[in-house]
Short mmCIF file of C-alpha atoms in Angstrom, two decimals:
data_model
loop_
_atom_site.label_atom_id
_atom_site.label_comp_id
_atom_site.label_asym_id
_atom_site.label_seq_id
_atom_site.Cartn_x
_atom_site.Cartn_y
_atom_site.Cartn_z
CA UNK A 1429 -4.19 -18.48 2.58
CA UNK A 1430 -2.07 -18.99 -0.51
CA UNK A 1431 -2.35 -21.62 -3.24
CA UNK A 1432 -0.37 -24.80 -2.64
CA UNK A 1433 2.27 -26.12 -5.00
CA UNK A 1434 1.16 -29.73 -5.56
CA UNK A 1435 -0.12 -31.53 -8.63
CA UNK A 1436 -3.76 -31.05 -7.69
CA UNK A 1437 -3.22 -27.31 -7.61
CA UNK A 1438 -1.56 -26.98 -11.03
CA UNK A 1439 -4.77 -25.81 -12.66
CA UNK A 1440 -5.33 -23.26 -9.91
CA UNK A 1441 -1.72 -22.06 -10.16
CA UNK A 1442 -2.12 -21.63 -13.92
CA UNK A 1443 -5.06 -19.31 -13.32
CA UNK A 1444 -2.95 -17.25 -10.93
CA UNK A 1445 0.39 -17.04 -12.75
CA UNK A 1446 -0.23 -18.58 -16.19
CA UNK A 1447 0.36 -22.04 -17.60
CA UNK A 1448 4.06 -21.53 -18.46
CA UNK A 1449 5.11 -20.61 -14.94
CA UNK A 1450 2.80 -23.19 -13.37
CA UNK A 1451 4.54 -25.90 -15.41
CA UNK A 1452 7.93 -25.20 -13.77
CA UNK A 1453 6.73 -24.86 -10.17
CA UNK A 1454 8.45 -27.44 -7.93
CA UNK A 1455 6.31 -30.47 -7.05
CA UNK A 1456 5.38 -30.11 -3.41
CA UNK A 1457 2.63 -32.11 -1.69
CA UNK A 1458 2.66 -29.87 1.38
CA UNK A 1459 0.94 -26.49 1.83
CA UNK A 1460 3.18 -23.42 2.02
CA UNK A 1461 2.93 -23.10 5.80
CA UNK A 1462 4.43 -26.58 6.16
CA UNK A 1463 7.16 -25.90 3.60
CA UNK A 1464 10.12 -24.44 5.47
CA UNK A 1465 11.58 -22.07 2.86
CA UNK A 1466 8.17 -20.63 1.90
CA UNK A 1467 7.11 -20.23 5.53
CA UNK A 1468 10.36 -18.42 6.37
CA UNK A 1469 10.13 -16.22 3.27
CA UNK A 1470 6.61 -15.12 4.12
CA UNK A 1471 7.60 -14.49 7.74
CA UNK A 1472 10.50 -12.26 6.64
CA UNK A 1473 8.17 -10.45 4.24
CA UNK A 1474 6.21 -9.37 7.31
CA UNK A 1475 9.01 -6.84 7.92
CA UNK A 1476 8.28 -4.73 4.80
CA UNK A 1477 4.56 -5.49 5.10
CA UNK A 1478 4.54 -3.72 8.46
CA UNK A 1479 5.58 -0.47 6.76
CA UNK A 1480 1.93 0.17 5.89
CA UNK A 1481 1.08 -0.23 9.57
CA UNK A 1482 3.16 2.85 10.38
CA UNK A 1483 0.88 5.03 8.26
CA UNK A 1484 -2.23 3.33 9.62
CA UNK A 1485 -1.06 4.04 13.15
CA UNK A 1486 -0.68 7.75 12.41
CA UNK A 1487 -4.17 8.27 10.98
CA UNK A 1488 -5.93 6.37 13.74
CA UNK A 1489 -3.77 7.95 16.44
CA UNK A 1490 -4.64 11.45 15.26
CA UNK A 1491 -8.31 10.46 15.26
CA UNK A 1492 -7.91 9.13 18.78
CA UNK A 1493 -6.03 12.17 20.07
CA UNK A 1494 -8.80 14.47 18.86
CA UNK A 1495 -11.24 12.59 21.09
CA UNK A 1496 -9.06 13.22 24.18
CA UNK A 1497 -9.83 16.34 26.21
CA UNK A 1498 -6.29 16.17 27.64
CA UNK A 1499 -4.78 16.58 24.16
CA UNK A 1500 -7.26 19.28 23.13
CA UNK A 1501 -6.65 21.24 26.33
CA UNK A 1502 -2.86 20.95 26.13
CA UNK A 1503 -2.77 22.36 22.58
CA UNK A 1504 -5.47 24.97 23.23
CA UNK A 1505 -8.29 23.21 21.34
CA UNK A 1506 -6.87 23.23 17.79
CA UNK A 1507 -9.47 23.54 15.04
CA UNK A 1508 -9.86 24.66 11.45
CA UNK A 1509 -6.54 25.57 9.82
CA UNK A 1510 -4.43 24.68 12.89
CA UNK A 1511 -5.95 21.21 13.15
CA UNK A 1512 -5.61 20.83 9.40
CA UNK A 1513 -1.93 21.78 9.60
CA UNK A 1514 -1.31 19.23 12.34
CA UNK A 1515 -2.62 16.50 10.06
CA UNK A 1516 -1.49 17.82 6.68
CA UNK A 1517 2.16 18.32 7.66
CA UNK A 1518 2.58 14.54 7.80
CA UNK A 1519 1.89 13.99 4.05
CA UNK A 1520 3.86 17.18 3.27
CA UNK A 1521 6.91 15.48 4.74
CA UNK A 1522 6.19 12.37 2.68
CA UNK A 1523 5.81 14.41 -0.51
CA UNK A 1524 9.18 16.11 0.04
CA UNK A 1525 10.83 12.67 0.28
CA UNK A 1526 9.24 11.10 -2.84
CA UNK A 1527 11.98 11.96 -5.36
CA UNK A 1528 15.05 11.19 -3.22
CA UNK A 1529 13.54 7.90 -2.07
CA UNK A 1530 12.79 6.82 -5.65
CA UNK A 1531 16.42 7.59 -6.60
CA UNK A 1532 17.84 5.72 -3.59
CA UNK A 1533 15.58 2.73 -4.29
CA UNK A 1534 16.87 2.43 -7.86
CA UNK A 1535 20.50 3.28 -7.10
CA UNK A 1536 21.21 1.42 -3.85
CA UNK A 1537 18.52 -1.24 -3.65
CA UNK A 1538 15.17 -1.67 -1.96
CA UNK A 1539 16.50 -2.27 1.57
CA UNK A 1540 18.79 0.72 2.24
CA UNK A 1541 16.03 3.39 2.17
CA UNK A 1542 13.96 1.24 4.55
CA UNK A 1543 16.83 1.05 7.03
CA UNK A 1544 17.37 4.84 6.90
CA UNK A 1545 13.65 5.47 7.32
CA UNK A 1546 13.29 3.22 10.35
CA UNK A 1547 16.09 5.03 12.22
CA UNK A 1548 14.54 8.40 11.38
CA UNK A 1549 11.05 7.30 12.43
CA UNK A 1550 12.20 6.16 15.85
CA UNK A 1551 13.92 9.50 16.47
CA UNK A 1552 10.95 11.55 15.20
CA UNK A 1553 8.55 9.57 17.38
CA UNK A 1554 10.53 10.56 20.47
CA UNK A 1555 10.31 14.23 19.46
CA UNK A 1556 6.53 13.97 18.93
CA UNK A 1557 5.88 12.23 22.25
CA UNK A 1558 7.87 14.91 24.12
CA UNK A 1559 6.15 17.87 22.42
CA UNK A 1560 5.85 20.97 24.58
CA UNK A 1561 3.89 23.12 22.14
CA UNK A 1562 2.08 23.11 18.80
CA UNK A 1563 5.23 24.06 16.86
CA UNK A 1564 7.20 21.07 18.17
CA UNK A 1565 4.28 18.72 17.53
CA UNK A 1566 3.93 19.93 13.93
CA UNK A 1567 7.71 19.75 13.32
CA UNK A 1568 7.83 16.19 14.66
CA UNK A 1569 4.97 15.20 12.39
CA UNK A 1570 6.79 16.63 9.37
CA UNK A 1571 9.80 14.41 10.05
CA UNK A 1572 7.54 11.44 10.77
CA UNK A 1573 6.04 11.91 7.32
CA UNK A 1574 9.45 12.43 5.72
CA UNK A 1575 10.96 9.23 7.09
CA UNK A 1576 7.76 7.26 6.59
CA UNK A 1577 8.27 7.72 2.83
CA UNK A 1578 11.69 6.04 3.12
CA UNK A 1579 10.00 3.00 4.66
CA UNK A 1580 6.68 2.91 2.85
CA UNK A 1581 7.79 3.68 -0.71
CA UNK A 1582 10.27 0.80 -1.37
CA UNK A 1583 8.51 -1.79 0.82
CA UNK A 1584 5.70 -2.84 -1.58
CA UNK A 1585 8.26 -3.00 -4.41
CA UNK A 1586 10.44 -5.33 -2.35
CA UNK A 1587 7.42 -7.48 -1.47
CA UNK A 1588 6.27 -7.73 -5.09
CA UNK A 1589 9.75 -8.54 -6.41
CA UNK A 1590 10.64 -11.07 -3.71
CA UNK A 1591 7.41 -12.98 -3.10
CA UNK A 1592 6.95 -16.55 -4.32
CA UNK A 1593 5.23 -16.44 -7.75
CA UNK A 1594 1.89 -17.98 -6.73
CA UNK A 1595 1.83 -15.81 -3.60
CA UNK A 1596 2.74 -12.50 -5.19
CA UNK A 1597 -0.71 -11.13 -5.95
CA UNK A 1598 -2.18 -11.95 -2.55
CA UNK A 1599 0.81 -10.93 -0.48
CA UNK A 1600 1.24 -7.66 -2.40
CA UNK A 1601 -2.46 -6.98 -1.90
CA UNK A 1602 -2.02 -7.75 1.80
CA UNK A 1603 0.53 -4.92 2.03
CA UNK A 1604 -1.95 -2.08 2.31
CA UNK A 1605 -4.23 -4.09 4.61
CA UNK A 1606 -1.48 -3.83 7.22
CA UNK A 1607 -2.49 -0.17 7.36
CA UNK A 1608 -5.23 -1.41 9.69
CA UNK A 1609 -2.76 -3.35 11.82
CA UNK A 1610 -1.36 0.02 12.83
CA UNK A 1611 -4.83 1.56 13.01
CA UNK A 1612 -6.04 -1.08 15.45
CA UNK A 1613 -2.99 -0.64 17.69
CA UNK A 1614 -3.38 3.15 17.71
CA UNK A 1615 -7.15 3.17 18.21
CA UNK A 1616 -7.09 0.81 21.16
CA UNK A 1617 -4.05 2.47 22.72
CA UNK A 1618 -5.91 5.80 22.84
CA UNK A 1619 -9.02 4.01 24.12
CA UNK A 1620 -6.88 2.47 26.87
CA UNK A 1621 -5.29 5.78 27.93
CA UNK A 1622 -8.17 8.28 27.70
CA UNK A 1623 -8.87 7.90 31.45
CA UNK A 1624 -5.34 9.03 32.39
CA UNK A 1625 -5.71 12.57 33.71
CA UNK A 1626 -2.20 13.75 32.73
CA UNK A 1627 -0.60 14.40 29.34
CA UNK A 1628 0.51 10.77 29.30
CA UNK A 1629 -2.98 10.02 27.95
CA UNK A 1630 -1.71 11.26 24.56
CA UNK A 1631 2.04 10.92 25.01
CA UNK A 1632 1.81 7.13 25.39
CA UNK A 1633 0.01 6.61 22.03
CA UNK A 1634 2.46 9.08 20.44
CA UNK A 1635 5.39 7.10 21.80
CA UNK A 1636 3.90 3.80 20.63
CA UNK A 1637 4.13 5.08 17.05
CA UNK A 1638 7.77 4.02 17.23
CA UNK A 1639 7.01 0.44 18.30
CA UNK A 1640 6.41 -0.90 14.78
CA UNK A 1641 9.62 0.66 13.35
CA UNK A 1642 11.60 -0.88 16.23
CA UNK A 1643 10.24 -4.34 15.34
CA UNK A 1644 11.07 -3.78 11.67
CA UNK A 1645 14.58 -2.61 12.47
CA UNK A 1646 15.23 -5.88 14.31
CA UNK A 1647 14.29 -7.88 11.21
CA UNK A 1648 15.23 -5.80 8.15
CA UNK A 1649 18.79 -7.15 7.92
CA UNK A 1650 17.50 -10.70 7.48
CA UNK A 1651 15.17 -9.80 4.59
CA UNK A 1652 16.69 -10.71 1.18
CA UNK A 1653 17.31 -8.00 -1.41
CA UNK A 1654 15.12 -7.87 -4.51
CA UNK A 1655 16.42 -10.37 -7.12
CA UNK A 1656 15.10 -8.08 -9.86
CA UNK A 1657 17.20 -5.19 -8.56
CA UNK A 1658 20.24 -7.46 -8.25
CA UNK A 1659 19.89 -8.73 -11.83
CA UNK A 1660 19.42 -5.21 -13.17
CA UNK A 1661 22.60 -4.11 -11.40
CA UNK A 1662 24.97 -6.86 -12.59
CA UNK A 1663 24.63 -9.15 -9.56
CA UNK A 1664 23.13 -12.16 -11.28
CA UNK A 1665 24.91 -14.76 -9.12
CA UNK A 1666 23.49 -13.22 -5.95
CA UNK A 1667 20.02 -13.01 -7.49
CA UNK A 1668 20.19 -16.66 -8.50
CA UNK A 1669 21.18 -17.72 -4.99
CA UNK A 1670 18.25 -15.79 -3.47
CA UNK A 1671 15.74 -17.30 -5.90
CA UNK A 1672 17.18 -20.78 -5.34
CA UNK A 1673 17.07 -20.47 -1.55
CA UNK A 1674 13.66 -18.89 -1.17
CA UNK A 1675 11.72 -20.12 -4.22
CA UNK A 1676 13.21 -23.51 -5.08
CA UNK A 1677 14.99 -24.75 -1.92
CA UNK A 1678 15.68 -28.45 -2.66
CA UNK A 1679 15.81 -27.77 -6.40
CA UNK A 1680 18.72 -25.39 -5.94
CA UNK A 1681 20.09 -23.10 -8.61
CA UNK A 1682 19.42 -25.68 -11.32
CA UNK A 1683 15.70 -25.66 -10.58
CA UNK A 1684 13.49 -25.08 -13.66
CA UNK A 1685 11.66 -22.42 -11.65
CA UNK A 1686 14.88 -20.50 -10.96
CA UNK A 1687 15.91 -20.75 -14.62
CA UNK A 1688 12.46 -19.54 -15.69
CA UNK A 1689 12.52 -16.56 -13.33
CA UNK A 1690 16.10 -15.61 -14.23
CA UNK A 1691 15.25 -15.79 -17.95
CA UNK A 1692 12.08 -13.72 -17.56
CA UNK A 1693 13.69 -11.04 -15.44
CA UNK A 1694 16.83 -10.86 -17.60
CA UNK A 1695 14.77 -10.62 -20.78
CA UNK A 1696 12.56 -7.91 -19.34
CA UNK A 1697 15.49 -5.89 -18.02
CA UNK A 1698 17.41 -6.16 -21.30
CA UNK A 1699 14.30 -5.33 -23.32
CA UNK A 1700 13.84 -2.15 -21.34
CA UNK A 1701 17.52 -1.26 -21.66
CA UNK A 1702 17.24 -1.49 -25.41
CA UNK A 1703 14.08 0.61 -25.40
CA UNK A 1704 15.81 3.37 -23.46
CA UNK A 1705 19.41 3.83 -22.40
CA UNK A 1706 18.31 5.52 -19.21
CA UNK A 1707 14.94 6.02 -17.62
CA UNK A 1708 13.53 9.31 -16.42
CA UNK A 1709 10.24 10.60 -15.15
CA UNK A 1710 9.47 11.74 -18.70
CA UNK A 1711 9.18 8.05 -19.64
CA UNK A 1712 6.07 7.83 -17.50
CA UNK A 1713 4.20 9.88 -20.12
CA UNK A 1714 6.33 9.31 -23.22
CA UNK A 1715 4.25 6.45 -24.70
CA UNK A 1716 0.54 5.72 -24.71
CA UNK A 1717 0.85 2.55 -22.54
CA UNK A 1718 2.94 4.42 -19.98
CA UNK A 1719 0.48 7.30 -19.92
CA UNK A 1720 -2.23 4.71 -19.27
CA UNK A 1721 -0.22 3.24 -16.37
CA UNK A 1722 0.53 6.66 -14.91
CA UNK A 1723 -3.08 7.81 -15.20
CA UNK A 1724 -4.25 4.70 -13.33
CA UNK A 1725 -1.67 5.30 -10.59
CA UNK A 1726 -2.82 8.91 -10.24
CA UNK A 1727 -6.52 8.03 -10.18
CA UNK A 1728 -6.15 5.24 -7.62
CA UNK A 1729 -3.90 7.14 -5.25
CA UNK A 1730 -5.26 10.67 -5.52
CA UNK A 1731 -8.88 9.62 -5.21
CA UNK A 1732 -8.23 7.25 -2.32
CA UNK A 1733 -8.14 10.56 -0.42
CA UNK A 1734 -11.14 11.97 -2.29
CA UNK A 1735 -13.61 9.10 -2.25
CA UNK A 1736 -14.99 10.07 1.14
CA UNK A 1737 -12.79 7.94 3.36
CA UNK A 1738 -10.49 10.78 4.43
CA UNK A 1739 -13.37 12.54 6.19
CA UNK A 1740 -13.57 9.62 8.63
CA UNK A 1741 -9.95 8.46 8.65
CA UNK A 1742 -8.59 11.70 10.16
CA UNK A 1743 -11.72 13.53 11.37
CA UNK A 1744 -13.99 10.86 12.82
CA UNK A 1745 -14.57 12.99 15.90
CA UNK A 1746 -16.03 15.79 13.75
CA UNK A 1747 -18.31 13.33 11.95
CA UNK A 1748 -19.54 11.82 15.22
CA UNK A 1749 -20.06 15.27 16.74
CA UNK A 1750 -22.34 16.10 13.79
CA UNK A 1751 -24.64 13.17 14.63
CA UNK A 1752 -24.85 13.70 18.38
CA UNK A 1753 -22.20 11.17 19.55
CA UNK A 1754 -19.94 13.40 21.64
CA UNK A 1755 -18.75 11.33 24.63
CA UNK A 1756 -15.01 10.61 24.52
CA UNK A 1757 -15.52 6.98 25.53
CA UNK A 1758 -18.11 6.42 22.77
CA UNK A 1759 -15.96 8.06 20.09
CA UNK A 1760 -12.83 6.14 21.11
CA UNK A 1761 -14.79 2.85 21.17
CA UNK A 1762 -16.27 3.44 17.70
CA UNK A 1763 -12.80 4.32 16.39
CA UNK A 1764 -11.37 1.08 17.82
CA UNK A 1765 -14.17 -1.13 16.49
CA UNK A 1766 -14.02 0.50 13.06
CA UNK A 1767 -10.31 -0.29 12.69
CA UNK A 1768 -10.83 -3.97 13.58
CA UNK A 1769 -13.73 -4.14 11.10
CA UNK A 1770 -11.58 -2.52 8.41
CA UNK A 1771 -8.73 -4.96 8.91
CA UNK A 1772 -10.95 -8.04 8.72
CA UNK A 1773 -12.78 -6.77 5.62
CA UNK A 1774 -9.56 -5.75 3.85
CA UNK A 1775 -7.93 -9.15 4.39
CA UNK A 1776 -10.83 -11.59 4.05
CA UNK A 1777 -13.03 -9.85 1.45
CA UNK A 1778 -10.26 -7.95 -0.35
CA UNK A 1779 -6.67 -9.23 -0.40
CA UNK A 1780 -7.58 -12.93 -0.42
CA UNK A 1781 -10.03 -12.42 -3.30
CA UNK A 1782 -7.73 -10.64 -5.77
CA UNK A 1783 -6.86 -13.82 -7.69
CA UNK A 1784 -10.39 -15.21 -7.63
CA UNK A 1785 -12.38 -12.09 -8.49
CA UNK A 1786 -9.74 -9.95 -10.16
CA UNK A 1787 -8.69 -6.34 -9.66
CA UNK A 1788 -11.22 -4.72 -11.98
CA UNK A 1789 -14.22 -6.53 -10.44
CA UNK A 1790 -13.14 -5.57 -6.94
CA UNK A 1791 -12.73 -1.90 -7.87
CA UNK A 1792 -16.13 -1.68 -9.61
CA UNK A 1793 -17.95 -3.49 -6.78
CA UNK A 1794 -16.18 -1.33 -4.23
CA UNK A 1795 -17.04 2.03 -5.79
CA UNK A 1796 -20.66 1.04 -6.47
CA UNK A 1797 -21.13 -0.02 -2.83
CA UNK A 1798 -19.38 3.09 -1.52
CA UNK A 1799 -21.62 5.33 -3.63
CA UNK A 1800 -24.85 3.76 -2.35
CA UNK A 1801 -23.59 3.82 1.25
CA UNK A 1802 -22.51 7.45 1.04
CA UNK A 1803 -25.84 8.55 -0.41
CA UNK A 1804 -27.70 6.86 2.44
CA UNK A 1805 -25.19 8.20 4.97
CA UNK A 1806 -25.77 11.75 3.64
CA UNK A 1807 -29.57 11.46 3.74
CA UNK A 1808 -29.54 10.06 7.29
CA UNK A 1809 -27.26 12.85 8.50
CA UNK A 1810 -29.55 15.47 6.94
CA UNK A 1811 -32.52 13.89 8.70
CA UNK A 1812 -30.66 13.90 12.04
CA UNK A 1813 -29.82 17.60 11.68
CA UNK A 1814 -33.47 18.36 10.90
CA UNK A 1815 -35.07 16.17 13.60
CA UNK A 1816 -32.29 15.51 16.18
CA UNK A 1817 -33.54 11.93 16.21
CA UNK A 1818 -30.64 9.96 17.68
CA UNK A 1819 -31.82 6.84 15.86
CA UNK A 1820 -30.84 8.58 12.63
CA UNK A 1821 -27.41 9.33 14.09
CA UNK A 1822 -26.94 5.71 15.13
CA UNK A 1823 -27.93 4.58 11.63
CA UNK A 1824 -25.20 6.83 10.21
CA UNK A 1825 -22.66 4.90 12.29
CA UNK A 1826 -23.96 1.64 10.80
CA UNK A 1827 -23.58 3.00 7.27
CA UNK A 1828 -20.05 4.23 8.02
CA UNK A 1829 -19.21 0.59 8.74
CA UNK A 1830 -21.01 -0.56 5.56
CA UNK A 1831 -19.23 2.11 3.51
CA UNK A 1832 -15.88 0.97 4.84
CA UNK A 1833 -16.61 -2.66 3.99
CA UNK A 1834 -16.88 -1.70 0.32
CA UNK A 1835 -13.88 0.62 0.62
CA UNK A 1836 -11.77 -2.15 2.13
CA UNK A 1837 -12.38 -4.78 -0.56
CA UNK A 1838 -10.49 -2.77 -3.20
CA UNK A 1839 -8.92 0.49 -2.05
CA UNK A 1840 -7.12 -1.08 0.90
CA UNK A 1841 -5.54 -4.14 -0.78
CA UNK A 1842 -5.06 -2.65 -4.28
CA UNK A 1843 -4.04 0.90 -3.46
CA UNK A 1844 -0.36 0.03 -3.90
CA UNK A 1845 -0.53 -3.49 -5.37
CA UNK A 1846 -2.35 -2.50 -8.58
CA UNK A 1847 0.00 0.37 -9.58
CA UNK A 1848 3.10 -1.62 -8.53
CA UNK A 1849 2.27 -4.55 -10.80
CA UNK A 1850 1.16 -2.27 -13.66
CA UNK A 1851 4.55 -0.54 -14.05
CA UNK A 1852 7.36 -2.46 -15.74
CA UNK A 1853 10.66 -2.92 -13.89
CA UNK A 1854 12.54 0.07 -15.33
CA UNK A 1855 9.83 2.51 -14.26
CA UNK A 1856 8.55 0.75 -11.17
CA UNK A 1857 10.33 2.86 -8.55
CA UNK A 1858 9.46 6.10 -10.37
CA UNK A 1859 5.92 4.89 -10.94
CA UNK A 1860 5.52 4.13 -7.26
CA UNK A 1861 6.93 7.60 -6.58
CA UNK A 1862 4.11 9.07 -8.68
CA UNK A 1863 1.70 6.80 -6.85
CA UNK A 1864 2.76 8.08 -3.46
CA UNK A 1865 3.04 11.64 -4.71
CA UNK A 1866 -0.59 11.47 -5.85
CA UNK A 1867 -1.64 10.09 -2.47
CA UNK A 1868 0.22 12.79 -0.59
CA UNK A 1869 -1.13 15.57 -2.83
CA UNK A 1870 -4.69 14.38 -2.31
CA UNK A 1871 -4.08 13.96 1.41
CA UNK A 1872 -2.53 17.39 1.89
CA UNK A 1873 -5.42 19.10 0.11
CA UNK A 1874 -7.96 17.05 2.03
CA UNK A 1875 -6.33 17.65 5.41
CA UNK A 1876 -6.67 21.40 4.98
CA UNK A 1877 -10.05 21.40 3.27
CA UNK A 1878 -11.95 18.74 5.22
CA UNK A 1879 -12.05 20.33 8.71
CA UNK A 1880 -12.86 23.75 7.24
CA UNK A 1881 -15.62 22.38 5.00
CA UNK A 1882 -17.07 20.24 7.79
CA UNK A 1883 -17.13 23.29 10.05
CA UNK A 1884 -18.76 25.57 7.48
CA UNK A 1885 -21.27 23.43 5.57
CA UNK A 1886 -21.55 20.30 7.73
CA UNK A 1887 -23.30 17.29 6.19
CA UNK A 1888 -23.72 19.05 2.81
CA UNK A 1889 -20.00 18.42 2.26
CA UNK A 1890 -20.84 14.72 1.83
CA UNK A 1891 -22.65 15.52 -1.43
CA UNK A 1892 -19.27 16.32 -3.01
CA UNK A 1893 -18.11 12.77 -2.37
CA UNK A 1894 -21.33 11.25 -3.69
CA UNK A 1895 -20.65 13.01 -7.01
CA UNK A 1896 -16.98 11.97 -7.02
CA UNK A 1897 -17.87 8.31 -6.42
CA UNK A 1898 -20.37 8.31 -9.30
CA UNK A 1899 -17.71 9.73 -11.63
CA UNK A 1900 -15.10 7.25 -10.37
CA UNK A 1901 -17.28 4.29 -11.32
CA UNK A 1902 -17.43 5.49 -14.93
CA UNK A 1903 -13.67 6.18 -15.07
CA UNK A 1904 -12.77 2.75 -13.65
CA UNK A 1905 -15.16 1.02 -16.07
CA UNK A 1906 -13.35 2.47 -19.08
CA UNK A 1907 -9.73 2.73 -17.88
CA UNK A 1908 -8.90 -0.11 -15.48
CA UNK A 1909 -7.80 -3.39 -17.19
CA UNK A 1910 -7.72 -6.81 -15.54
CA UNK A 1911 -4.21 -8.06 -14.64
CA UNK A 1912 -4.88 -11.35 -12.85
CA UNK A 1913 -3.43 -14.62 -14.15
CA UNK A 1914 -0.09 -13.12 -15.23
CA UNK A 1915 3.41 -12.94 -13.80
CA UNK A 1916 4.87 -9.58 -12.84
CA UNK A 1917 6.72 -9.44 -16.19
CA UNK A 1918 3.76 -10.64 -18.30
CA UNK A 1919 1.51 -7.82 -17.11
CA UNK A 1920 3.33 -5.59 -19.62
CA UNK A 1921 1.30 -7.35 -22.33
CA UNK A 1922 -1.93 -5.93 -20.86
CA UNK A 1923 -0.75 -2.39 -21.50
CA UNK A 1924 1.69 -2.76 -24.41
CA UNK A 1925 -0.03 -5.50 -26.41
CA UNK A 1926 1.22 -8.80 -27.82
CA UNK A 1927 4.47 -7.25 -28.99
CA UNK A 1928 5.67 -7.06 -25.38
CA UNK A 1929 4.81 -10.65 -24.46
CA UNK A 1930 7.80 -11.88 -22.45
CA UNK A 1931 7.54 -15.49 -23.61
CA UNK A 1932 7.71 -14.42 -27.27
CA UNK A 1933 10.71 -12.17 -26.65
CA UNK A 1934 12.43 -14.94 -24.72
CA UNK A 1935 11.87 -17.43 -27.55
CA UNK A 1936 13.33 -14.97 -30.04
CA UNK A 1937 16.27 -14.31 -27.75
CA UNK A 1938 17.10 -18.01 -27.61
CA UNK A 1939 16.95 -18.30 -31.42
CA UNK A 1940 19.21 -15.28 -31.89
CA UNK A 1941 21.38 -15.07 -28.79
CA UNK A 1942 23.47 -12.17 -30.06
CA UNK A 1943 20.49 -9.91 -30.79
CA UNK A 1944 19.30 -9.68 -27.21
CA UNK A 1945 22.37 -10.82 -25.31
CA UNK A 1946 22.87 -9.77 -21.75
CA UNK A 1947 25.88 -10.46 -19.62
CA UNK A 1948 25.14 -12.27 -16.38
CA UNK A 1949 27.21 -14.16 -13.86
CA UNK A 1950 26.96 -17.90 -13.58
CA UNK A 1951 26.74 -19.52 -10.13
CA UNK A 1952 30.57 -19.55 -9.95
CA UNK A 1953 30.73 -15.79 -10.46
CA UNK A 1954 32.07 -16.06 -14.01
CA UNK A 1955 30.61 -13.70 -16.61
CA UNK A 1956 28.81 -15.36 -19.48
CA UNK A 1957 26.23 -14.43 -22.13
CA UNK A 1958 22.60 -15.48 -21.82
#
């Protein structure tokens, strides 16, 4: 799945991370899955990767619950604004948590917020599964959203800052594809329980929403802290040990790779300290490059909810009702198959292609395919409404799957990965906060608007998304740069120009050690100047 670190792969590694980093990679004739420290690192990274599965579970579960007559009967057939509130309260909770989570992530590290969030999620899941009325269900979903932010917001940052250099792009892109891991579990759990006559038909899937957080809680203490956060907070010796153990292994702390990474991170951190004594949210729009980064983060994460996918992701039952597919078993089966399809497409055609095809190419191909699919989907739905020809309705289902293939190749793997790698270290947590805030804002608006619009104007609502997709293609063409083939630190050059090239700054720092000096600890814990 990832590139191997042997001599034959040097050229390939250079394309992924650049020639300078490729030159210091340890010689290793074995693939990563037969290299103990890399295998263990990637296995531990599954813990934060599963954070995306928690969100995926929620969306698919709510889709599944809406197909269950037991759930609809118990809550007196919620529709319109009530149904919208049941879904929208989840991102409202996440939006409330954005700022405190960003502060905790910068102040206390990437792992502490995750731990807090996992405990809260398990408790909130129990409240949701035991709901006795609409008010309790909505309250539980608010707290589920609130604590999900504690887990989901720092997790991709931790993955990006801890992953092995040649794995970073793919494994960060894989983060959002785990959304469908949760979706698959939720979809098939509701399919498996829809025949239960009691309220356990929906309480069991609701309770299972806590299964993924329980698994994460068992493993989070074994996941290393971000070496970038450690270096930025005066814990250089600890950062060096983590990089030596998980990136170099046999090479130890004296490994050229460890020295390279320490130098790059230290230079970047010091460079940002000199640029600003403290960071604030105002820095996200203070300079032209940062405005560019922030605009990209907003576009990607607001319009992921307004590119047409949200109509299906939370209201599939309404879409299927509009094309004559109304049986609970049929709707639950389509929901289950769609989630499996999404997961396979997101991993195989999306995340594993980010280094080969690049981020920009994937986004442009994705939006173009989504636009064509949505136009056809809209026309077929109009024909079904006019003729009641079920063949037209069945064709709509086929184009929903085609649409999601194109959605999955970019929006699933790059939704978080692209903004995360675009922001430099000092603004990364705040930038990711804006990223999630944009997602939640778009989701909240969509959760209220979508069921009302679908109920009032039906298939004509799809025309809105056809227009949005056409506009998105133009925006991406002019605004989205390519970032492949660079380390996490070197991506700053894409936005800031040659003056921010890390290698140049590092060379200057070595010539004039006092001009860019930064105090770090040596392996013995003694403070020295680099």
